[in-house]
């Protein structure tokens, strides 16, 4: 589905990525992990064509994203959904219009059907119908994330990119969010790439993950694989998370 | 008993035809007792498609028509269940219509409230200014100097060019008209006086409003959103003393200087055009000003400058504090510029009237 080959990135003196390669398979939930400032978001942004690729190659659906025609680029963009860290909802539109915008722009469906679709998705992400007419500034952080998830699911994408989808949510919401992601994957065959810090998400949701540390991949594999490895950074990372969670 | 075949692809980009199809089926069968949805030939369906199907399922059910689903694959059944469970229709919104009288009343009360809060903000600022006069050690000199630099140096070229051209143009036009009476020499004192009293102070203030009022609103608004202001408050750092007063004092100090600079730029414009159009030399021009233009004209212009400075800074800061979310910044920045120019015009007009009546 996604293939990252020999990506190197540096900002001035600071080397963010040093020859990173990874592969995300179809139908899998893949995690990008790492301490803060380790370049997870930069890598994600390079994959979703927001940041320039300095060195290396990234392909999605088997196509090199640097060499896409306009048409293919549009096609790929319509086939993925992106959930930004703080939701990135359109502030001039209300919740329902935010969710329905892709359908409104890309189809000629009647408004009442688009509204029905938007309301159904709103309920799927666990929000009340009354939220529909509110504007983003009236929502809390967690609600914004759910609305943003609903929006990114509007066109039934085949890949979903999530940037810290559960940070700042309460534990029960995290659980609900995790099972929602798993359900969606099973139901719709989604491929999910997410940046996360929650141990519970790492343990229960991710099929595989990679840890970026000092610009290199410390490991790529499952949670069990990672626990077996005797590496200071990985152990530190997972153990620290465990302790946090243990509280 | 009629059968509806759900076949081929039901995806968002090809749904428009399906809607016609399923709608006509619904109209035709709205009185039958039982209908069948046959999923046998369904190839691909996405959430939009399945929600469309559910929409009509629900419509049939609401009309007390029994719907049977046949030949559905396990995957599609799962999807159907998931979306049916969550299917929600838009609730009809009951719109409350208010009478125009009510609207006028509400709007007036809001306007009065807003004006009141602006006045109380001004009151607070002046108490702080007075307080700082009594406790000069609390004045943030470094912040003031910093603001002075930021608010004045970059706009000097703009003021110079704008006022030079305005002086140039007014003198040229005026000389042309006065020439009809053979009195074109009067243009020297005429345009200089109007420049010193009205045009230069006002234009300088407008340029400062465009630059400083907007930047004050944007800066303070951003600080509010990033919760810098809240952080300062919790640390016991008074935002009025740290953020607002320095900006106001900075504008009070720089406005007269900028007005004087504007006066000189306008004078230069006049001198140039008068020399080349009327053949009056620079020395002659200056001598004539010395003879006919009293010092009070330039003093009046300089005297109202600090007032303009206060007005611009207070409006800019006040609008900045009104910002509540990131999207407000643009709105309030626009408001700050529009408001400050509007009030500049009003205040300038009042001062102009008063000064003539009082003989300044």
Coordinates of C-alpha atoms in Angstrom, one line a residue:
Chain A
X1 CA 0.0 0.0 0.0
X2 CA 2.6 2.5 1.1
X3 CA 6.3 2.1 0.6
X4 CA 8.9 4.5 2.0
X5 CA 12.4 4.0 0.6
X6 CA 15.6 5.6 1.9
X7 CA 14.0 8.8 3.1
X8 CA 16.5 11.3 4.5
X9 CA 15.5 14.7 5.8
X10 CA 17.3 17.5 7.5
X11 CA 16.4 21.0 8.5
X12 CA 19.6 23.0 8.5
X13 CA 22.1 21.3 10.7
X14 CA 19.5 19.0 12.3
X15 CA 19.1 15.6 10.7
X16 CA 15.5 14.4 11.2
X17 CA 15.5 11.3 9.1
X18 CA 18.5 9.3 8.2
X19 CA 17.8 6.7 5.5
X20 CA 14.4 5.5 6.7
X21 CA 12.6 2.7 4.8
X22 CA 9.3 1.0 5.7
X23 CA 6.3 -0.7 4.2
X24 CA 2.7 -0.6 5.1
X25 CA 0.6 -3.5 3.9
X26 CA -3.1 -3.5 2.9
X27 CA -5.6 -3.7 5.7
X28 CA -3.1 -3.2 8.4
X29 CA -2.9 -0.7 11.2
X30 CA 0.6 0.7 11.3
X31 CA 2.0 3.0 13.9
X32 CA 4.7 5.5 13.7
X33 CA 6.2 6.0 17.2
X34 CA 8.9 8.0 18.6
X35 CA 9.7 10.7 21.2
X36 CA 8.6 14.2 20.6
X37 CA 10.7 16.0 18.0
X38 CA 11.8 12.7 16.4
X39 CA 10.2 13.6 13.1
X40 CA 7.1 11.4 13.1
X41 CA 4.8 14.2 11.9
X42 CA 7.4 15.2 9.3
X43 CA 7.4 11.7 7.9
X44 CA 3.6 11.6 7.8
X45 CA 3.4 14.9 6.1
X46 CA 5.9 13.7 3.5
X47 CA 3.7 10.7 2.8
X48 CA 0.6 12.8 2.5
X49 CA 2.4 15.2 0.1
X50 CA 2.4 18.2 2.4
X51 CA 6.1 18.4 3.0
X52 CA 8.8 18.1 0.3
X53 CA 10.7 14.9 0.1
X54 CA 14.4 15.8 0.3
X55 CA 16.0 12.5 -0.5
X56 CA 14.4 9.1 -1.2
X57 CA 11.2 7.9 -2.6
X58 CA 7.7 7.3 -1.3
X59 CA 5.1 5.4 -3.2
X60 CA 1.4 4.9 -2.5
X61 CA -0.8 2.4 -4.4
X62 CA 2.5 1.5 -6.1
X63 CA 2.9 4.9 -7.6
X64 CA 5.9 7.2 -6.9
X65 CA 4.2 10.3 -5.4
X66 CA 6.9 12.6 -6.9
X67 CA 6.0 11.6 -10.4
X68 CA 2.2 11.8 -10.3
X69 CA 0.1 13.5 -12.9
X70 CA -2.5 16.0 -11.7
X71 CA -5.3 13.5 -12.3
X72 CA -3.7 10.6 -10.4
X73 CA -2.8 13.0 -7.6
X74 CA -6.4 14.0 -7.2
X75 CA -7.5 10.3 -7.4
X76 CA -5.1 9.3 -4.6
X77 CA -6.0 12.3 -2.5
X78 CA -9.7 11.3 -2.7
X79 CA -8.8 7.8 -1.6
X80 CA -7.2 8.7 1.6
X81 CA -8.5 10.5 4.7
X82 CA -6.3 12.5 7.0
X83 CA -7.0 13.4 10.6
X84 CA -4.9 16.2 11.9
X85 CA -3.7 16.5 15.4
X86 CA -6.1 19.3 16.3
X87 CA -8.9 18.3 13.9
X88 CA -8.3 21.1 11.4
X89 CA -12.0 21.6 10.8
X90 CA -13.1 24.4 8.5
X91 CA -14.1 27.2 10.9
X92 CA -16.6 28.8 8.6
X93 CA -18.6 25.7 8.2
X94 CA -20.7 23.9 10.9
X95 CA -20.1 20.3 11.8
X96 CA -22.5 18.7 9.3
X97 CA -21.1 20.9 6.5
X98 CA -17.6 20.0 7.5
X99 CA -18.4 16.3 7.3
X100 CA -20.3 16.6 4.0
X101 CA -17.9 19.0 2.2
X102 CA -16.1 16.3 0.1
X103 CA -19.5 14.8 -1.0
X104 CA -20.8 18.3 -1.8
X105 CA -17.7 19.2 -3.8
X106 CA -17.3 15.9 -5.6
X107 CA -20.8 14.7 -6.4
X108 CA -24.2 16.0 -7.4
X109 CA -26.1 14.2 -4.6
X110 CA -29.1 16.0 -3.2
X111 CA -28.5 18.0 0.0
X112 CA -30.8 15.9 2.2
X113 CA -28.9 12.7 1.3
X114 CA -25.6 14.4 2.1
X115 CA -27.0 15.5 5.4
X116 CA -28.2 12.0 6.2
X117 CA -24.8 10.6 5.4
X118 CA -23.1 13.3 7.5
X119 CA -25.5 12.7 10.5
X120 CA -25.0 9.0 10.3
X121 CA -21.2 9.4 10.3
X122 CA -21.5 11.8 13.2
X123 CA -23.3 9.2 15.1
X124 CA -20.8 6.5 14.2
X125 CA -18.0 8.5 15.7
X126 CA -20.1 8.7 18.9
X127 CA -21.4 12.2 18.8
X128 CA -24.9 13.4 19.4
X129 CA -27.1 14.7 16.6
X130 CA -27.4 18.1 18.4
X131 CA -23.7 18.7 17.7
X132 CA -24.5 18.9 14.0
X133 CA -25.4 22.5 13.8
X134 CA -22.6 23.8 16.0
X135 CA -19.5 25.5 14.7
X136 CA -15.9 24.2 15.4
X137 CA -15.1 26.9 17.8
X138 CA -18.0 25.7 20.0
X139 CA -16.6 22.2 20.3
X140 CA -14.1 20.7 22.8
X141 CA -10.8 19.2 21.6
X142 CA -12.1 15.6 21.7
X143 CA -15.3 16.5 19.8
X144 CA -13.2 18.2 17.2
X145 CA -11.2 15.1 16.7
X146 CA -14.3 12.9 16.3
X147 CA -15.8 15.3 13.8
X148 CA -12.5 15.4 11.9
X149 CA -12.5 11.6 11.9
X150 CA -16.1 11.6 10.5
X151 CA -15.0 14.1 7.9
X152 CA -12.0 12.0 6.9
X153 CA -14.3 9.0 6.5
X154 CA -16.8 10.8 4.3
X155 CA -15.6 9.3 1.0
X156 CA -14.8 5.8 2.4
X157 CA -11.0 6.2 1.9
X158 CA -8.9 3.1 1.6
X159 CA -6.1 4.6 3.7
X160 CA -6.6 6.6 6.8
X161 CA -3.8 8.8 8.3
X162 CA -4.2 9.7 11.9
X163 CA -1.9 12.2 13.7
X164 CA -2.2 11.5 17.4
X165 CA -5.9 10.7 17.2
X166 CA -6.3 10.0 20.9
X167 CA -4.0 12.5 22.6
X168 CA -5.9 14.7 25.0
X169 CA -8.9 12.3 25.2
X170 CA -10.1 10.7 28.4
X171 CA -9.4 6.9 28.8
X172 CA -12.9 5.8 28.0
X173 CA -12.9 7.9 24.9
X174 CA -9.6 6.4 23.9
X175 CA -11.1 2.9 24.2
X176 CA -14.1 3.9 22.2
X177 CA -11.9 5.5 19.6
X178 CA -9.7 2.4 19.4
X179 CA -12.6 0.0 18.9
X180 CA -14.0 2.3 16.3
X181 CA -10.8 2.2 14.4
X182 CA -10.7 -1.6 14.6
X183 CA -14.3 -1.9 13.5
X184 CA -13.8 0.4 10.6
X185 CA -10.7 -1.6 9.5
X186 CA -12.6 -4.9 9.7
X187 CA -15.7 -3.6 8.1
X188 CA -14.3 -1.4 5.4
X189 CA -10.9 -3.0 4.9
X190 CA -9.1 0.3 5.8
X191 CA -5.4 0.6 5.9
X192 CA -4.5 2.9 8.9
X193 CA -1.3 4.7 9.5
X194 CA -1.2 6.5 12.8
X195 CA 1.1 8.4 15.0
X196 CA 0.4 7.6 18.6
X197 CA 1.8 7.7 22.2
X198 CA -0.9 5.6 24.0
X199 CA 0.4 2.3 25.1
X200 CA -3.1 0.8 25.1
X201 CA -3.4 1.8 21.4
X202 CA 0.0 0.4 20.7
X203 CA -0.8 -2.8 22.3
X204 CA -4.3 -3.4 21.2
X205 CA -4.8 -1.7 18.0
X206 CA -1.5 -1.6 16.1
X207 CA -0.6 -4.6 14.0
X208 CA 2.9 -3.3 13.4
X209 CA 4.8 -0.2 14.2
X210 CA 8.1 1.5 13.9
X211 CA 10.0 3.6 16.3
X212 CA 12.0 6.5 15.1
X213 CA 14.9 7.5 17.3
X214 CA 17.8 9.7 16.4
X215 CA 16.6 9.8 12.8
X216 CA 16.8 6.1 12.3
X217 CA 14.3 3.3 12.6
X218 CA 15.0 1.6 15.9
X219 CA 12.6 -1.2 15.1
X220 CA 9.8 -2.2 12.8
X221 CA 7.5 -5.0 13.9
X222 CA 4.8 -6.1 16.3
X223 CA 4.5 -5.3 20.0
X224 CA 5.8 -8.7 21.0
X225 CA 8.8 -8.3 18.7
X226 CA 9.6 -5.0 20.2
X227 CA 9.5 -6.4 23.8
X228 CA 11.9 -9.2 22.9
X229 CA 14.5 -6.8 21.5
X230 CA 17.2 -5.9 23.9
X231 CA 17.7 -2.3 23.0
X232 CA 18.0 0.6 25.4
X233 CA 16.0 3.1 23.4
X234 CA 13.1 0.7 22.6
X235 CA 12.9 -0.7 26.1
X236 CA 13.0 2.8 27.5
X237 CA 10.3 3.9 25.2
X238 CA 7.9 1.0 25.8
X239 CA 8.7 0.7 29.5
X240 CA 8.2 4.4 30.2
X241 CA 4.9 4.1 28.4
X242 CA 4.0 1.0 30.5
X243 CA 4.7 2.8 33.7
X244 CA 2.6 5.8 32.7
X245 CA -0.2 3.4 31.9
X246 CA 0.3 1.5 35.1
X247 CA -0.6 4.5 37.1
Chain B
X1 CA -45.0 -8.1 -4.2
X2 CA -42.3 -6.3 -6.2
X3 CA -38.6 -6.7 -6.2
X4 CA -36.0 -4.1 -6.3
X5 CA -32.6 -5.2 -7.5
X6 CA -29.6 -3.5 -6.0
X7 CA -27.0 -4.2 -8.6
X8 CA -23.6 -3.1 -9.8
X9 CA -21.8 -0.3 -8.0
X10 CA -23.4 1.9 -5.4
X11 CA -20.6 4.3 -4.8
X12 CA -20.7 8.0 -4.1
X13 CA -19.7 9.1 -7.6
X14 CA -22.4 7.0 -9.4
X15 CA -25.3 7.5 -7.0
X16 CA -27.1 10.2 -8.8
X17 CA -28.7 7.8 -11.3
X18 CA -29.5 5.3 -8.5
X19 CA -31.4 7.9 -6.6
X20 CA -33.8 8.4 -9.5
X21 CA -34.1 4.7 -9.9
X22 CA -34.9 3.9 -6.3
X23 CA -37.1 6.9 -5.9
X24 CA -39.4 5.9 -8.8
X25 CA -39.6 2.4 -7.3
X26 CA -40.6 3.9 -4.0
X27 CA -43.3 6.1 -5.6
X28 CA -44.6 3.1 -7.6
X29 CA -44.8 0.8 -4.5
X30 CA -45.8 3.2 -1.8
X31 CA -49.1 1.2 -1.4
X32 CA -47.9 -2.4 -1.6
X33 CA -47.7 -4.5 1.4
X34 CA -44.3 -6.2 1.0
X35 CA -41.3 -5.5 -1.2
X36 CA -38.0 -7.2 -1.6
X37 CA -34.5 -5.7 -1.8
X38 CA -32.4 -8.1 -3.8
X39 CA -28.6 -7.7 -3.2
X40 CA -27.6 -10.5 -5.5
X41 CA -25.8 -8.5 -8.2
X42 CA -24.3 -5.9 -5.9
X43 CA -20.7 -5.5 -6.7
X44 CA -19.3 -2.6 -4.7
X45 CA -21.0 -0.4 -2.2
X46 CA -19.6 2.4 0.0
X47 CA -21.1 4.2 3.0
X48 CA -22.9 6.7 0.9
X49 CA -24.5 4.0 -1.1
X50 CA -25.5 2.0 1.9
X51 CA -27.0 5.0 3.6
X52 CA -29.0 5.8 0.5
X53 CA -30.4 2.2 0.7
X54 CA -31.1 2.6 4.4
X55 CA -32.8 5.9 3.8
X56 CA -35.4 4.1 1.5
X57 CA -35.6 1.1 3.8
X58 CA -36.6 3.4 6.6
X59 CA -39.0 5.3 4.3
X60 CA -40.7 2.0 3.4
X61 CA -40.9 0.9 7.0
X62 CA -42.4 4.2 8.0
X63 CA -45.1 3.6 5.4
X64 CA -45.8 0.3 7.1
X65 CA -44.4 -1.7 4.2
X66 CA -42.6 -4.9 5.0
X67 CA -39.1 -5.0 3.5
X68 CA -37.4 -8.3 2.8
X69 CA -33.7 -8.4 2.1
X70 CA -32.5 -11.2 -0.1
X71 CA -29.2 -12.6 -1.2
X72 CA -27.1 -10.3 0.8
X73 CA -23.5 -11.3 1.3
X74 CA -22.2 -11.4 4.9
X75 CA -19.9 -8.4 4.4
X76 CA -22.7 -6.2 3.0
X77 CA -25.0 -7.4 5.8
X78 CA -22.4 -6.3 8.4
X79 CA -22.1 -3.0 6.7
X80 CA -25.9 -2.6 6.5
X81 CA -26.2 -3.4 10.2
X82 CA -23.4 -1.0 11.2
X83 CA -24.8 1.9 9.3
X84 CA -28.5 1.2 10.0
X85 CA -27.7 1.2 13.7
X86 CA -26.2 4.6 13.4
X87 CA -28.6 6.0 10.7
X88 CA -29.7 9.4 11.7
X89 CA -31.8 11.8 9.8
X90 CA -31.5 15.5 10.0
X91 CA -33.9 16.8 12.6
X92 CA -36.3 19.4 11.2
X93 CA -35.2 22.6 12.7
X94 CA -37.9 24.9 14.0
X95 CA -36.8 28.3 13.2
X96 CA -37.7 31.0 15.6
X97 CA -38.7 34.2 13.7
X98 CA -38.3 37.4 15.6
X99 CA -40.1 40.6 14.7
X100 CA -38.1 43.5 13.4
X101 CA -38.8 45.5 16.6
X102 CA -37.3 42.7 18.7
X103 CA -34.2 42.7 16.4
X104 CA -33.8 46.4 16.7
X105 CA -34.1 46.2 20.5
X106 CA -31.6 43.4 20.8
X107 CA -29.2 45.1 18.5
X108 CA -29.5 48.4 20.4
X109 CA -28.9 46.8 23.8
X110 CA -25.9 44.9 22.4
X111 CA -24.5 48.2 20.9
X112 CA -24.9 50.0 24.2
X113 CA -23.3 47.1 26.1
X114 CA -20.4 47.1 23.7
X115 CA -19.9 50.8 24.0
X116 CA -20.0 50.5 27.7
X117 CA -17.4 47.8 27.8
X118 CA -15.2 50.0 25.5
X119 CA -15.6 52.9 27.8
X120 CA -14.7 50.8 30.8
X121 CA -11.6 49.6 29.0
X122 CA -10.7 53.2 28.3
X123 CA -11.3 54.1 31.9
X124 CA -9.1 51.3 33.1
X125 CA -6.3 52.3 30.7
X126 CA -6.4 55.9 32.0
X127 CA -6.3 54.8 35.6
X128 CA -3.3 52.7 34.8
X129 CA -1.6 55.7 33.0
X130 CA -2.3 57.8 36.1
X131 CA -1.0 55.0 38.4
X132 CA 2.2 54.8 36.3
X133 CA 2.7 58.5 36.6
X134 CA 2.7 58.1 40.3
X135 CA 4.9 55.0 40.2
X136 CA 7.3 55.6 37.3
X137 CA 9.5 52.7 38.4
X138 CA 6.8 50.4 37.1
X139 CA 6.9 51.8 33.5
X140 CA 8.3 49.2 31.1
X141 CA 10.8 51.5 29.3
X142 CA 12.4 48.8 27.3
X143 CA 9.0 47.6 25.9
X144 CA 8.1 51.2 25.1
X145 CA 11.3 51.8 23.2
X146 CA 10.8 48.5 21.4
X147 CA 7.3 49.5 20.4
X148 CA 8.5 52.9 19.3
X149 CA 11.0 51.3 17.0
X150 CA 8.6 48.8 15.5
X151 CA 5.8 51.3 15.0
X152 CA 7.7 54.2 13.6
X153 CA 10.9 53.3 11.6
X154 CA 9.3 51.0 9.0
X155 CA 6.6 53.5 8.1
X156 CA 8.9 56.5 7.6
X157 CA 9.4 55.8 3.8
X158 CA 5.7 55.4 3.3
X159 CA 4.8 58.6 5.1
X160 CA 7.6 60.5 3.2
X161 CA 6.4 59.4 -0.2
X162 CA 2.7 59.7 0.5
X163 CA 3.0 63.2 2.0
X164 CA 5.5 64.4 -0.6
X165 CA 3.1 63.5 -3.3
X166 CA 0.1 64.9 -1.5
X167 CA 1.9 68.2 -1.0
X168 CA 3.0 68.2 -4.6
X169 CA -0.5 67.6 -5.9
X170 CA -2.4 70.0 -3.7
X171 CA 0.0 72.8 -4.4
X172 CA -0.1 72.1 -8.1
X173 CA -3.9 72.0 -8.3
X174 CA -4.3 75.1 -6.0
X175 CA -1.7 77.1 -7.9
X176 CA -3.6 76.4 -11.1
X177 CA -6.9 77.6 -9.8
X178 CA -5.5 80.6 -8.0
X179 CA -3.6 81.5 -11.2
X180 CA -7.0 82.5 -12.7
X181 CA -7.1 85.4 -10.3
X182 CA -3.5 86.2 -10.7
X183 CA -2.8 85.2 -7.1
X184 CA -1.0 82.0 -7.5
X185 CA 1.7 83.1 -5.0
X186 CA -0.9 82.7 -2.2
X187 CA -0.7 78.9 -2.7
X188 CA 2.4 78.9 -0.6
X189 CA 0.7 79.9 2.7
X190 CA -2.6 78.3 1.8
X191 CA -1.4 74.8 1.1
X192 CA 1.1 75.0 3.9
X193 CA -1.5 76.0 6.4
X194 CA -4.0 73.3 5.4
X195 CA -1.1 70.8 5.4
X196 CA 0.1 71.7 8.9
X197 CA -3.4 71.9 10.4
X198 CA -5.3 69.1 8.8
X199 CA -3.9 67.0 6.0
X200 CA -0.5 66.0 7.3
X201 CA -1.6 65.0 10.9
X202 CA -4.6 63.1 9.5
X203 CA -2.8 61.2 6.8
X204 CA 0.0 60.3 9.1
X205 CA -2.5 59.0 11.6
X206 CA -4.3 57.0 8.9
X207 CA -1.0 55.4 7.9
X208 CA -0.2 54.6 11.5
X209 CA -3.7 53.2 12.0
X210 CA -3.3 50.9 9.1
X211 CA -0.1 49.6 10.4
X212 CA -0.1 49.8 14.2
X213 CA -3.8 49.3 15.0
X214 CA -3.9 46.1 12.9
X215 CA -0.6 44.8 14.3
X216 CA -1.7 45.5 17.9
X217 CA -4.9 43.5 17.4
X218 CA -3.1 40.7 15.6
X219 CA -0.3 40.5 18.2
X220 CA -2.6 40.7 21.3
X221 CA -5.2 38.4 19.7
X222 CA -2.5 35.7 19.0
X223 CA -1.2 36.1 22.6
X224 CA -4.7 35.5 23.8
X225 CA -5.2 32.4 21.7
X226 CA -1.9 30.8 22.7
X227 CA -2.9 31.6 26.3
X228 CA 0.2 33.8 26.8
X229 CA -2.1 36.4 28.4
X230 CA -3.6 33.9 30.8
X231 CA -0.2 32.7 31.7
X232 CA 0.9 36.2 32.4
X233 CA -2.1 36.8 34.6
X234 CA -1.5 33.7 36.6
X235 CA 2.1 34.8 37.2
X236 CA 0.8 38.1 38.5
X237 CA 2.2 40.0 35.6
X238 CA -0.3 42.7 34.8
X239 CA -1.1 42.6 31.0
X240 CA -2.1 46.2 31.1
X241 CA 1.3 47.3 32.3
X242 CA 3.2 44.8 30.3
X243 CA 1.3 44.7 27.0
X244 CA -1.1 47.5 26.6
X245 CA 0.3 50.6 28.3
X246 CA 3.7 50.4 26.5
X247 CA 1.9 50.4 23.1
X248 CA -0.2 53.4 24.0
X249 CA 2.7 55.4 25.4
X250 CA 4.8 54.4 22.3
X251 CA 2.1 55.8 20.0
X252 CA 1.7 59.0 22.1
X253 CA 5.4 59.6 21.7
X254 CA 5.8 58.8 18.1
X255 CA 2.7 60.4 16.7
X256 CA 3.9 64.0 17.0
X257 CA 7.3 63.1 15.6
X258 CA 5.7 61.3 12.7
X259 CA 3.4 64.3 12.1
X260 CA 6.3 66.7 12.1
X261 CA 8.1 64.4 9.7
X262 CA 4.9 64.3 7.5
X263 CA 4.8 68.1 7.6
X264 CA 8.3 68.4 6.3
X265 CA 7.7 65.8 3.6
X266 CA 4.6 67.7 2.4
X267 CA 6.5 71.0 2.5
X268 CA 9.2 69.4 0.3
X269 CA 6.6 68.4 -2.2
X270 CA 5.1 71.9 -2.3
X271 CA 8.5 73.5 -2.6
X272 CA 9.4 71.4 -5.6
X273 CA 6.2 71.9 -7.5
X274 CA 6.1 75.7 -6.7
X275 CA 9.6 76.1 -7.9
X276 CA 9.0 74.4 -11.2
X277 CA 5.5 75.5 -11.9
X278 CA 5.6 79.1 -10.6
X279 CA 9.3 79.7 -10.6
X280 CA 9.4 80.6 -6.9
X281 CA 12.8 79.7 -5.4
X282 CA 13.3 77.7 -2.2
X283 CA 14.5 80.8 -0.3
X284 CA 11.5 82.8 -1.4
X285 CA 9.2 80.0 -0.4
X286 CA 10.7 79.7 3.0
X287 CA 10.7 83.4 3.6
X288 CA 7.0 83.6 2.6
X289 CA 6.1 80.9 5.0
X290 CA 8.1 82.7 7.7
X291 CA 6.1 85.8 7.0
X292 CA 2.6 84.5 6.6
X293 CA 2.3 81.1 8.4
X294 CA 2.2 81.5 12.1
X295 CA 3.7 78.9 14.4
X296 CA 0.3 78.1 15.9
X297 CA -0.7 76.2 12.7
X298 CA 2.0 73.7 13.0
X299 CA 1.6 73.5 16.8
X300 CA -2.1 72.7 16.4
X301 CA -1.3 69.8 14.1
X302 CA 1.3 68.5 16.5
X303 CA -1.0 68.9 19.5
X304 CA -3.7 66.6 18.2
X305 CA -1.2 64.0 17.2
X306 CA -0.9 62.4 20.7
X307 CA -4.7 62.2 20.8
X308 CA -4.7 60.3 17.5
X309 CA -2.0 58.0 18.9
X310 CA -4.1 57.2 22.0
X311 CA -7.1 56.5 19.9
X312 CA -5.3 54.2 17.5
X313 CA -3.6 52.3 20.3
X314 CA -6.6 51.9 22.5
X315 CA -8.8 50.6 19.7
X316 CA -6.1 48.3 18.4
X317 CA -5.5 46.8 21.9
X318 CA -9.2 46.6 22.7
X319 CA -10.0 44.7 19.6
X320 CA -7.1 42.4 20.3
X321 CA -8.5 41.5 23.7
X322 CA -11.8 40.7 22.1
X323 CA -10.4 37.8 20.1
X324 CA -11.7 34.5 21.3
X325 CA -10.6 32.0 18.7
X326 CA -8.1 31.7 16.0
X327 CA -10.6 32.6 13.3
X328 CA -11.5 35.9 15.1
X329 CA -8.1 37.5 14.5
X330 CA -8.8 38.4 10.9
X331 CA -12.2 39.8 11.7
X332 CA -11.0 41.9 14.6
X333 CA -8.0 43.2 12.8
X334 CA -10.2 44.5 10.0
X335 CA -12.5 46.0 12.7
X336 CA -9.6 47.7 14.4
X337 CA -8.4 49.4 11.2
X338 CA -11.9 50.4 10.2
X339 CA -12.9 51.7 13.6
X340 CA -9.7 53.6 14.2
X341 CA -9.9 55.4 10.8
X342 CA -13.6 56.1 11.5
X343 CA -12.9 57.6 14.9
X344 CA -9.9 59.5 13.5
X345 CA -12.2 61.3 11.1
X346 CA -14.8 62.1 13.8
X347 CA -12.3 63.3 16.3
X348 CA -10.4 65.3 13.7
X349 CA -13.6 67.0 12.6
X350 CA -14.5 68.0 16.1
X351 CA -11.0 69.3 16.8
X352 CA -11.1 71.2 13.5
X353 CA -14.4 72.9 14.4
X354 CA -13.4 73.7 17.9
X355 CA -10.0 75.2 16.9
X356 CA -11.6 77.6 14.4
X357 CA -14.3 78.6 16.9
X358 CA -11.7 79.1 19.6
X359 CA -9.4 81.0 17.3
X360 CA -6.4 78.8 17.2

